[in-house]
Amino acid sequence: DQQVKQNSPSLSVQEGRISILNCDYTNSMFDYFLWYKKYPAEGPTFLISISSIKDKNEDGRFTVFLNKSAKHLSLHIVPSQPGDSAVYFCAASGGNNAGNMLTFGGGTRLMVKP
Amino acid sequence: NAGVTQTPKFQVLKTGQSMTLQCAQDMNHEYMSWYRQDPGMGLRLIHYSVGAGITDQGEVPNGYNVSRSTTEDFPLRLLSAAPSQTSVYFCASSPEGVADTQYFGPGTRLTVL
């Protein structure tokens, strides 16, 4: 059973609007969460992360929100730009408490239309 | 810095053939990992290394071998390729740990017929 799930395989947004990508997890030992962005034929690149001691982390147009009670995190992109079109993966880890590795979700393909 | 490099970019094998996927990093990172990406499955950890001479299994290690003789290089060996190993393979490195921020290579797309 997947411990990290991204239930929306794809999302289409108009340029300039907000993109909201969602991620749910089941392992309560996860305490560190990351978002990666992946363009076709390239490796994933790190975007933003959040520790479980916080509920929000912001970096420019990107904000990640963490709701520990719901075991849910989301990535907000405001405003969305065509260059943001990519596949976004969320990942979680908990050190030795959760296998000492990153566990990835299945990814959401974001398409930002001009 | 070139970062993490992988060769080849593409490979087609027949069932039963063996091959080695190459990975190198020039960032002096202690931690290196191999992942495979399958549609809808995200990335899954195959093997990892916490330093030269030390390797361990990840989530999906069967059918793969690794070794780490230097800090820079971390090759992945497929001993007897199977169609189930058709996937995109990513090598990653990190200065902090296997469960921390990873820096990925561009990937190798492998098809096993």
Short mmCIF file of C-alpha atoms in Angstrom, two decimals:
data_model
loop_
_atom_site.label_atom_id
_atom_site.label_comp_id
_atom_site.label_asym_id
_atom_site.label_seq_id
_atom_site.Cartn_x
_atom_site.Cartn_y
_atom_site.Cartn_z
CA ASP A 1 0.00 0.00 0.00
CA GLN A 2 1.37 3.41 -0.98
CA GLN A 3 2.27 5.47 2.05
CA VAL A 4 2.36 8.71 0.05
CA LYS A 5 -0.44 9.40 -2.42
CA GLN A 6 -1.09 12.11 -4.95
CA ASN A 7 -4.67 11.45 -5.94
CA SER A 8 -4.81 13.85 -8.89
CA PRO A 9 -2.74 12.52 -11.81
CA SER A 10 -3.12 15.81 -13.66
CA LEU A 11 -4.13 19.44 -13.15
CA SER A 12 -4.75 22.20 -15.67
CA VAL A 13 -4.57 25.87 -14.65
CA GLN A 14 -4.69 29.19 -16.46
CA GLU A 15 -1.59 31.35 -16.43
CA GLY A 16 -1.65 33.84 -13.55
CA ARG A 17 -4.03 31.77 -11.42
CA ILE A 18 -3.19 29.65 -8.39
CA SER A 19 -2.13 26.01 -8.75
CA ILE A 20 -2.81 23.75 -5.77
CA LEU A 21 -1.23 20.31 -5.73
CA ASN A 22 -2.21 17.89 -2.99
CA CYS A 23 -0.50 15.01 -1.25
CA ASP A 24 -1.70 12.62 1.48
CA TYR A 25 0.35 10.29 3.63
CA THR A 26 -0.44 7.44 6.00
CA ASN A 27 2.75 6.91 8.02
CA SER A 28 2.58 9.01 11.19
CA MET A 29 6.36 8.65 11.62
CA PHE A 30 7.03 10.92 8.62
CA ASP A 31 8.43 14.23 9.85
CA TYR A 32 10.03 15.80 6.76
CA PHE A 33 8.30 16.50 3.47
CA LEU A 34 9.62 17.64 0.11
CA TRP A 35 8.31 18.64 -3.29
CA TYR A 36 10.20 17.89 -6.48
CA LYS A 37 9.56 19.17 -9.97
CA LYS A 38 10.36 17.11 -13.07
CA TYR A 39 10.53 18.16 -16.69
CA PRO A 40 10.45 15.51 -19.46
CA ALA A 41 13.79 13.75 -20.07
CA GLU A 42 15.32 15.36 -16.98
CA GLY A 43 15.84 14.26 -13.40
CA PRO A 44 13.64 15.60 -10.58
CA THR A 45 14.83 18.87 -9.05
CA PHE A 46 14.21 19.89 -5.46
CA LEU A 47 11.63 22.64 -5.07
CA ILE A 48 10.71 23.18 -1.42
CA SER A 49 10.53 21.28 1.85
CA ILE A 50 8.86 21.49 5.24
CA SER A 51 9.57 19.98 8.62
CA SER A 52 6.76 18.67 10.79
CA ILE A 53 7.48 21.37 13.38
CA LYS A 54 6.08 23.92 10.91
CA ASP A 55 2.74 24.19 9.15
CA LYS A 56 3.83 26.50 6.35
CA ASN A 57 6.97 27.24 4.36
CA GLU A 58 7.24 29.85 1.64
CA ASP A 59 9.80 30.40 -1.11
CA GLY A 60 8.89 33.01 -3.67
CA ARG A 61 5.86 31.87 -5.64
CA PHE A 62 5.85 28.47 -3.92
CA THR A 63 4.26 27.73 -0.55
CA VAL A 64 3.88 24.35 1.10
CA PHE A 65 1.25 23.80 3.77
CA LEU A 66 1.30 20.87 6.18
CA ASN A 67 -1.74 19.62 8.11
CA LYS A 68 -0.40 16.93 10.42
CA SER A 69 -3.75 15.97 11.93
CA ALA A 70 -5.12 15.27 8.45
CA LYS A 71 -1.81 13.82 7.19
CA HIS A 72 -2.06 16.16 4.24
CA LEU A 73 0.24 18.60 2.52
CA SER A 74 -0.29 20.91 -0.40
CA LEU A 75 1.87 22.97 -2.72
CA HIS A 76 0.54 26.35 -3.83
CA ILE A 77 2.02 28.13 -6.83
CA VAL A 78 0.99 31.77 -7.21
CA PRO A 79 0.92 33.10 -9.85
CA SER A 80 1.24 30.07 -12.12
CA GLN A 81 3.45 30.45 -15.18
CA PRO A 82 3.71 28.30 -18.34
CA GLY A 83 7.25 27.32 -17.28
CA ASP A 84 5.71 25.66 -14.21
CA SER A 85 4.23 22.96 -16.46
CA ALA A 86 5.89 19.77 -15.22
CA VAL A 87 5.28 16.69 -13.09
CA TYR A 88 5.37 17.39 -9.36
CA PHE A 89 6.26 14.70 -6.83
CA CYS A 90 5.79 14.93 -3.10
CA ALA A 91 8.07 12.87 -0.88
CA ALA A 92 8.26 12.12 2.82
CA SER A 93 10.79 10.76 5.25
CA GLY A 94 11.14 10.03 8.93
CA GLY A 95 14.77 9.00 9.25
CA ASN A 96 15.25 5.71 11.03
CA ASN A 97 11.65 5.86 12.22
CA ALA A 98 10.34 5.39 8.69
CA GLY A 99 12.86 3.26 6.82
CA ASN A 100 15.57 5.96 6.55
CA MET A 101 14.61 6.77 2.98
CA LEU A 102 12.43 9.08 0.93
CA THR A 103 8.99 7.73 0.01
CA PHE A 104 7.53 9.34 -3.11
CA GLY A 105 4.00 9.87 -4.31
CA GLY A 106 2.98 8.94 -7.84
CA GLY A 107 3.19 12.49 -9.18
CA THR A 108 0.78 15.12 -10.53
CA ARG A 109 1.21 16.55 -14.02
CA LEU A 110 0.58 20.32 -13.97
CA MET A 111 -0.27 22.10 -17.21
CA VAL A 112 -0.33 25.90 -17.11
CA LYS A 113 -2.12 27.34 -20.13
CA PRO A 114 -1.07 30.73 -21.52
CA ASN B 1 30.34 21.22 -11.44
CA ALA B 2 28.57 18.68 -13.65
CA GLY B 3 26.49 17.48 -10.66
CA VAL B 4 25.20 13.93 -11.10
CA THR B 5 25.84 12.30 -14.46
CA GLN B 6 24.38 9.05 -15.78
CA THR B 7 25.22 6.90 -18.79
CA PRO B 8 23.74 5.70 -21.04
CA LYS B 9 20.64 7.85 -21.61
CA PHE B 10 18.80 5.03 -23.35
CA GLN B 11 19.32 1.27 -23.45
CA VAL B 12 17.45 -1.68 -24.94
CA LEU B 13 18.22 -5.15 -23.62
CA LYS B 14 16.96 -8.62 -24.33
CA THR B 15 15.68 -10.77 -21.48
CA GLY B 16 18.60 -12.42 -19.69
CA GLN B 17 21.24 -9.92 -20.74
CA SER B 18 23.30 -8.09 -18.14
CA MET B 19 24.43 -4.50 -18.07
CA THR B 20 25.74 -1.75 -15.82
CA LEU B 21 24.20 1.69 -15.47
CA GLN B 22 26.86 4.25 -14.65
CA CYS B 23 26.49 7.10 -12.16
CA ALA B 24 29.04 9.68 -11.09
CA GLN B 25 28.89 12.84 -8.97
CA ASP B 26 31.46 15.58 -8.51
CA MET B 27 29.97 17.24 -5.43
CA ASN B 28 31.84 15.05 -2.91
CA HIS B 29 28.54 13.80 -1.49
CA GLU B 30 28.76 10.84 0.86
CA TYR B 31 25.26 9.53 0.17
CA MET B 32 24.22 8.07 -3.19
CA SER B 33 21.07 6.24 -4.22
CA TRP B 34 19.43 4.51 -7.16
CA TYR B 35 15.71 4.91 -7.86
CA ARG B 36 13.41 3.57 -10.50
CA GLN B 37 10.40 5.49 -11.78
CA ASP B 38 7.36 3.65 -13.09
CA PRO B 39 4.07 5.25 -14.23
CA GLY B 40 1.84 6.11 -11.27
CA MET B 41 4.34 4.67 -8.79
CA GLY B 42 6.58 7.65 -8.20
CA LEU B 43 10.22 6.90 -7.50
CA ARG B 44 11.20 3.81 -5.54
CA LEU B 45 14.55 3.28 -3.87
CA ILE B 46 16.56 0.31 -5.19
CA HIS B 47 19.90 0.50 -3.35
CA TYR B 48 21.81 3.18 -1.54
CA SER B 49 25.27 3.91 -0.15
CA VAL B 50 26.27 5.98 2.87
CA GLY B 51 29.92 6.14 1.82
CA ALA B 52 32.65 4.37 -0.11
CA GLY B 53 32.58 0.66 0.61
CA ILE B 54 29.13 0.71 2.25
CA THR B 55 25.90 -0.20 0.47
CA ASP B 56 22.45 -1.33 1.55
CA GLN B 57 19.13 -2.39 0.06
CA GLY B 58 16.21 -0.08 -0.51
CA GLU B 59 12.57 -0.83 -1.18
CA VAL B 60 12.95 -2.82 -4.45
CA PRO B 61 16.47 -4.38 -4.55
CA ASN B 62 15.77 -7.73 -6.23
CA GLY B 63 17.58 -8.24 -9.52
CA TYR B 64 20.06 -5.41 -8.94
CA ASN B 65 23.57 -5.19 -7.49
CA VAL B 66 25.62 -2.16 -6.51
CA SER B 67 29.11 -1.37 -5.30
CA ARG B 68 30.79 1.84 -4.14
CA SER B 69 34.55 1.73 -4.51
CA THR B 70 34.97 5.52 -4.66
CA THR B 71 33.02 8.53 -3.36
CA GLU B 72 32.32 9.65 -6.93
CA ASP B 73 30.95 6.49 -8.59
CA PHE B 74 27.96 4.29 -7.85
CA PRO B 75 27.20 1.80 -10.65
CA LEU B 76 24.00 -0.26 -10.78
CA ARG B 77 24.23 -3.76 -12.25
CA LEU B 78 21.39 -5.76 -13.73
CA LEU B 79 22.52 -9.37 -13.59
CA SER B 80 19.86 -10.97 -15.81
CA ALA B 81 17.44 -8.41 -17.22
CA ALA B 82 13.70 -9.08 -17.09
CA PRO B 83 10.82 -7.18 -18.75
CA SER B 84 9.70 -6.08 -15.25
CA GLN B 85 12.89 -4.03 -15.07
CA THR B 86 11.74 -1.81 -17.93
CA SER B 87 11.76 1.59 -16.26
CA VAL B 88 13.50 4.93 -15.97
CA TYR B 89 16.42 4.80 -13.56
CA PHE B 90 17.64 7.81 -11.60
CA CYS B 91 20.81 8.11 -9.61
CA ALA B 92 20.90 10.66 -6.81
CA SER B 93 23.38 12.02 -4.32
CA SER B 94 23.06 13.97 -1.09
CA PRO B 95 25.41 15.60 1.40
CA GLU B 96 22.95 15.00 4.25
CA GLY B 97 21.46 11.53 4.01
CA VAL B 98 19.34 9.06 2.09
CA ALA B 99 16.20 10.49 3.72
CA ASP B 100 17.10 14.11 2.98
CA THR B 101 17.16 16.34 -0.07
CA GLN B 102 18.45 14.40 -3.07
CA TYR B 103 20.16 15.74 -6.20
CA PHE B 104 19.17 13.65 -9.20
CA GLY B 105 20.89 12.77 -12.44
CA PRO B 106 19.10 13.02 -15.81
CA GLY B 107 18.05 9.36 -15.85
CA THR B 108 18.52 6.24 -17.99
CA ARG B 109 15.51 4.89 -19.88
CA LEU B 110 15.81 1.10 -20.01
CA THR B 111 13.65 -1.21 -22.08
CA VAL B 112 13.89 -4.98 -21.65
CA LEU B 113 12.36 -7.00 -24.47
#
